[in-house]
XYZ file of C-alpha atoms in Angstrom:
269
model
C -25.104 17.617 21.488
C -25.697 19.064 18.014
C -28.486 18.151 15.580
C -28.141 18.861 11.857
C -31.234 20.587 10.415
C -29.905 21.542 7.001
C -26.988 22.690 4.917
C -26.400 26.145 3.481
C -23.244 25.587 1.444
C -22.352 22.644 -0.740
C -18.887 22.176 -2.200
C -18.422 22.482 -5.942
C -17.972 18.706 -6.139
C -21.272 18.148 -4.328
C -19.735 16.576 -1.215
C -21.167 17.318 2.230
C -18.947 16.242 5.095
C -20.798 16.400 8.380
C -18.336 17.325 11.152
C -18.097 15.187 14.271
C -18.146 18.298 16.473
C -19.412 21.877 16.255
C -18.167 24.434 18.757
C -17.006 21.627 20.986
C -20.279 19.672 20.970
C -20.615 16.269 19.298
C -22.841 16.044 16.225
C -25.207 13.181 17.016
C -28.475 13.707 15.118
C -29.525 14.314 11.520
C -33.064 15.638 11.644
C -36.106 15.025 9.492
C -35.704 16.521 6.011
C -32.267 17.885 6.880
C -31.183 17.626 3.245
C -34.670 17.348 1.733
C -34.855 18.416 -1.895
C -31.227 19.531 -2.142
C -30.353 18.870 -5.773
C -26.680 19.853 -5.436
C -25.582 17.121 -3.028
C -23.829 14.147 -4.604
C -22.159 12.601 -1.563
C -22.822 12.764 2.186
C -20.152 11.728 4.676
C -21.420 10.805 8.139
C -19.028 10.908 11.118
C -18.610 8.372 13.897
C -20.538 10.526 16.382
C -23.935 10.380 14.644
C -26.345 7.997 16.375
C -29.687 9.068 14.907
C -30.695 9.678 11.281
C -34.288 10.577 10.465
C -36.037 8.524 7.794
C -36.686 11.689 5.788
C -33.169 13.059 6.058
C -32.182 12.465 2.419
C -35.573 12.578 0.681
C -35.648 14.096 -2.806
C -31.877 14.545 -3.000
C -32.117 14.083 -6.736
C -28.345 13.986 -7.421
C -27.264 11.938 -4.401
C -25.060 9.029 -5.489
C -23.525 7.850 -2.222
C -23.798 7.899 1.561
C -20.506 7.209 3.323
C -20.331 6.355 7.034
C -17.189 6.472 9.185
C -16.260 2.878 9.968
C -15.941 3.809 13.648
C -19.632 4.740 13.856
C -21.379 2.411 16.317
C -24.928 2.815 14.966
C -24.627 2.970 11.172
C -22.599 1.519 8.314
C -22.367 1.957 4.554
C -21.550 -0.408 1.727
C -21.136 0.643 -1.894
C -22.702 4.009 -1.040
C -25.825 2.526 0.572
C -26.798 3.233 4.194
C -27.395 0.372 6.658
C -27.637 -0.071 10.386
C -24.370 -1.156 12.008
C -24.805 -4.905 11.685
C -26.288 -4.528 8.189
C -29.552 -6.277 9.017
C -31.568 -3.254 7.859
C -31.138 -1.403 4.590
C -32.001 2.201 5.472
C -31.400 4.345 2.391
C -30.354 3.809 -1.211
C -29.196 7.062 -2.901
C -31.670 8.477 -5.422
C -29.206 9.023 -8.246
C -26.949 6.006 -7.823
C -26.374 4.971 -11.413
C -26.731 1.180 -11.194
C -29.731 -0.293 -12.998
C -29.551 -3.518 -10.961
C -28.939 -4.002 -7.270
C -28.492 -7.135 -5.171
C -29.433 -6.453 -1.565
C -26.668 -8.055 0.519
C -27.145 -11.337 2.336
C -27.820 -10.818 6.019
C -30.376 -8.047 5.521
C -33.686 -8.886 7.226
C -35.527 -5.567 6.843
C -35.903 -3.106 3.984
C -36.584 0.142 5.822
C -39.277 2.727 5.300
C -38.565 4.843 2.194
C -35.373 2.835 1.545
C -35.573 3.030 -2.285
C -38.017 5.934 -2.521
C -37.923 7.553 -5.984
C -34.866 5.629 -7.191
C -35.610 5.955 -10.891
C -32.436 4.374 -12.278
C -33.160 0.935 -10.853
C -34.718 -1.638 -13.151
C -33.934 -4.854 -11.274
C -33.671 -5.572 -7.539
C -32.764 -8.898 -5.978
C -34.009 -9.443 -2.428
C -32.124 -12.231 -0.614
C -33.615 -14.991 1.487
C -33.767 -13.890 5.104
C -35.649 -10.647 4.472
C -38.911 -10.672 6.432
C -40.148 -7.069 6.233
C -40.543 -4.533 3.415
C -41.172 -1.063 4.828
C -43.554 1.805 4.274
C -43.107 3.308 0.785
C -39.917 1.269 0.485
C -39.976 1.280 -3.345
C -42.455 4.108 -3.886
C -42.230 5.799 -7.292
C -39.354 3.724 -8.663
C -40.485 4.585 -12.172
C -38.304 2.134 -14.090
C -38.396 -0.853 -11.752
C -39.376 -3.846 -13.885
C -38.256 -6.878 -11.926
C -38.107 -7.672 -8.229
C -38.139 -11.028 -6.501
C -39.923 -11.286 -3.171
C -38.533 -14.438 -1.567
C -40.132 -16.971 0.715
C -39.764 -15.750 4.278
C -41.123 -12.246 3.721
C -44.093 -11.914 6.085
C -45.059 -8.254 5.764
C -45.210 -5.704 2.948
C -46.107 -2.327 4.399
C -48.360 0.470 3.129
C -47.608 1.918 -0.334
C -44.464 -0.209 -0.602
C -44.549 -0.416 -4.425
C -47.032 2.324 -5.252
C -46.360 4.173 -8.517
C -43.890 1.565 -9.829
C -45.569 1.746 -13.211
C -43.231 -0.656 -15.023
C -43.625 -3.397 -12.407
C -46.068 -5.651 -14.214
C -45.151 -9.117 -12.915
C -45.038 -9.805 -9.185
C -44.956 -13.162 -7.431
C -45.789 -13.152 -3.730
C -44.550 -15.967 -1.462
C -46.682 -18.229 0.714
C -45.075 -16.759 3.841
C -46.856 -13.393 3.627
C -49.353 -12.695 6.421
C -49.794 -8.917 6.026
C -49.989 -6.559 3.044
C -50.378 -2.859 3.742
C -52.836 -0.448 2.202
C -52.313 0.302 -1.508
C -48.995 -1.532 -1.524
C -49.343 -2.242 -5.270
C -51.520 0.657 -6.420
C -50.551 2.246 -9.753
C -48.054 -0.495 -10.575
C -47.934 -2.289 -13.895
C -50.041 -5.011 -12.254
C -52.646 -2.421 -11.327
C -52.937 -1.245 -14.919
C -53.311 -4.791 -16.310
C -57.019 -5.562 -16.671
C -56.317 -9.298 -16.562
C -55.464 -8.984 -12.869
C -58.867 -7.530 -11.961
C -62.096 -9.340 -11.235
C -65.295 -7.612 -10.110
C -63.383 -4.521 -9.053
C -60.762 -6.479 -7.103
C -57.051 -6.613 -7.888
C -55.473 -10.013 -7.243
C -51.819 -10.948 -7.163
C -51.809 -14.710 -6.914
C -53.749 -15.710 -3.798
C -53.798 -12.180 -2.404
C -56.491 -9.525 -2.817
C -54.538 -6.275 -2.677
C -56.843 -3.508 -3.926
C -60.450 -2.642 -4.754
C -62.023 0.100 -6.824
C -65.554 1.073 -7.739
C -66.847 -1.373 -10.341
C -69.510 -0.431 -12.880
C -71.812 -2.857 -14.697
C -74.272 -1.413 -17.239
C -73.628 2.092 -15.916
C -74.516 1.041 -12.359
C -72.029 0.765 -9.500
C -71.701 -2.858 -8.403
C -72.932 -3.341 -4.835
C -72.033 -6.996 -4.364
C -68.567 -8.596 -4.384
C -67.763 -12.286 -4.324
C -64.075 -12.778 -3.539
C -62.748 -15.567 -5.695
C -62.061 -19.039 -4.325
C -58.494 -19.706 -3.266
C -57.891 -16.178 -1.972
C -55.879 -16.333 1.266
C -55.487 -12.717 2.308
C -57.234 -9.363 2.020
C -54.805 -6.452 2.292
C -55.176 -3.602 4.777
C -57.799 -1.044 3.809
C -58.828 -2.900 0.653
C -62.497 -1.866 0.639
C -62.231 1.202 2.867
C -64.654 4.016 2.082
C -66.404 2.063 -0.683
C -69.854 3.588 -0.352
C -71.564 1.313 -2.873
C -70.872 -2.191 -1.533
C -73.716 -3.740 0.417
C -72.534 -7.361 0.398
C -69.168 -9.171 0.335
C -68.903 -12.951 0.100
C -65.721 -14.497 1.492
C -64.397 -17.918 0.430
C -63.401 -20.578 2.945
C -59.769 -20.155 1.891
C -59.384 -16.736 3.610
C -56.901 -16.866 6.505
C -56.003 -13.182 6.974
C -58.122 -10.024 6.761
C -56.116 -6.815 6.941
C -56.577 -3.871 9.256
C -59.416 -1.518 8.264
C -60.232 -3.735 5.289
C -63.917 -2.699 5.431
C -63.601 0.633 7.242
C -66.198 3.259 6.324
C -68.115 0.914 4.050
C -71.280 2.597 5.204
C -73.639 0.611 2.986
C -72.257 -2.799 3.946
C -74.999 -4.822 5.606
């Protein structure tokens, strides 16, 4: 079989058509970073023979507006230029330069894949349908203009860095169904920069504690944290490597403590 590692020539119109065979061998794989950083590609056409596409295959394709999959492909599908798995239960990749400012994820999708909307700066509004349960690693990372996104009841996991660097995202409502929030999932969002969301060095979104940072009172680093009553969940890695904390008080309402939440807190007694 043949694996695509990159492209040397792009047509004047920016279209890359991946062949289904090369020298008699079927083209089956698109490797990691195969088109990484190629600013000339506007459209990628994927043949029926491809059965593996790396998550990084289209990263930083700053002019990419559509991904088109042959309808005979048994592993992947596309709709309106967006890449899905065949049965459209997972949204895999949304093109960086697709011009829409709003996007409704189709009904039937249950997973938003890792890096799915990475660096999609044109998007301002995203509607996630009921039925989605998982939001992947860096799924919406660095969507600079994203202002509104609904996270519906039924979502159980938001992975690491999912919304990091979405600086315009200032209002987020998290559903009761969530049982896991990854490390720094909401760091450097609009919520992060709003002082009203912080208390004693802890960033809260509703009933969820999602981030911690060194907290100074009278020029002294605070060494004691009392997590506020009603908090249900502490996100993964929330207090990791905080060298100043010696004591953390948990309320009775806590039901989930994330992985590595207190890792490398060397002063914690």
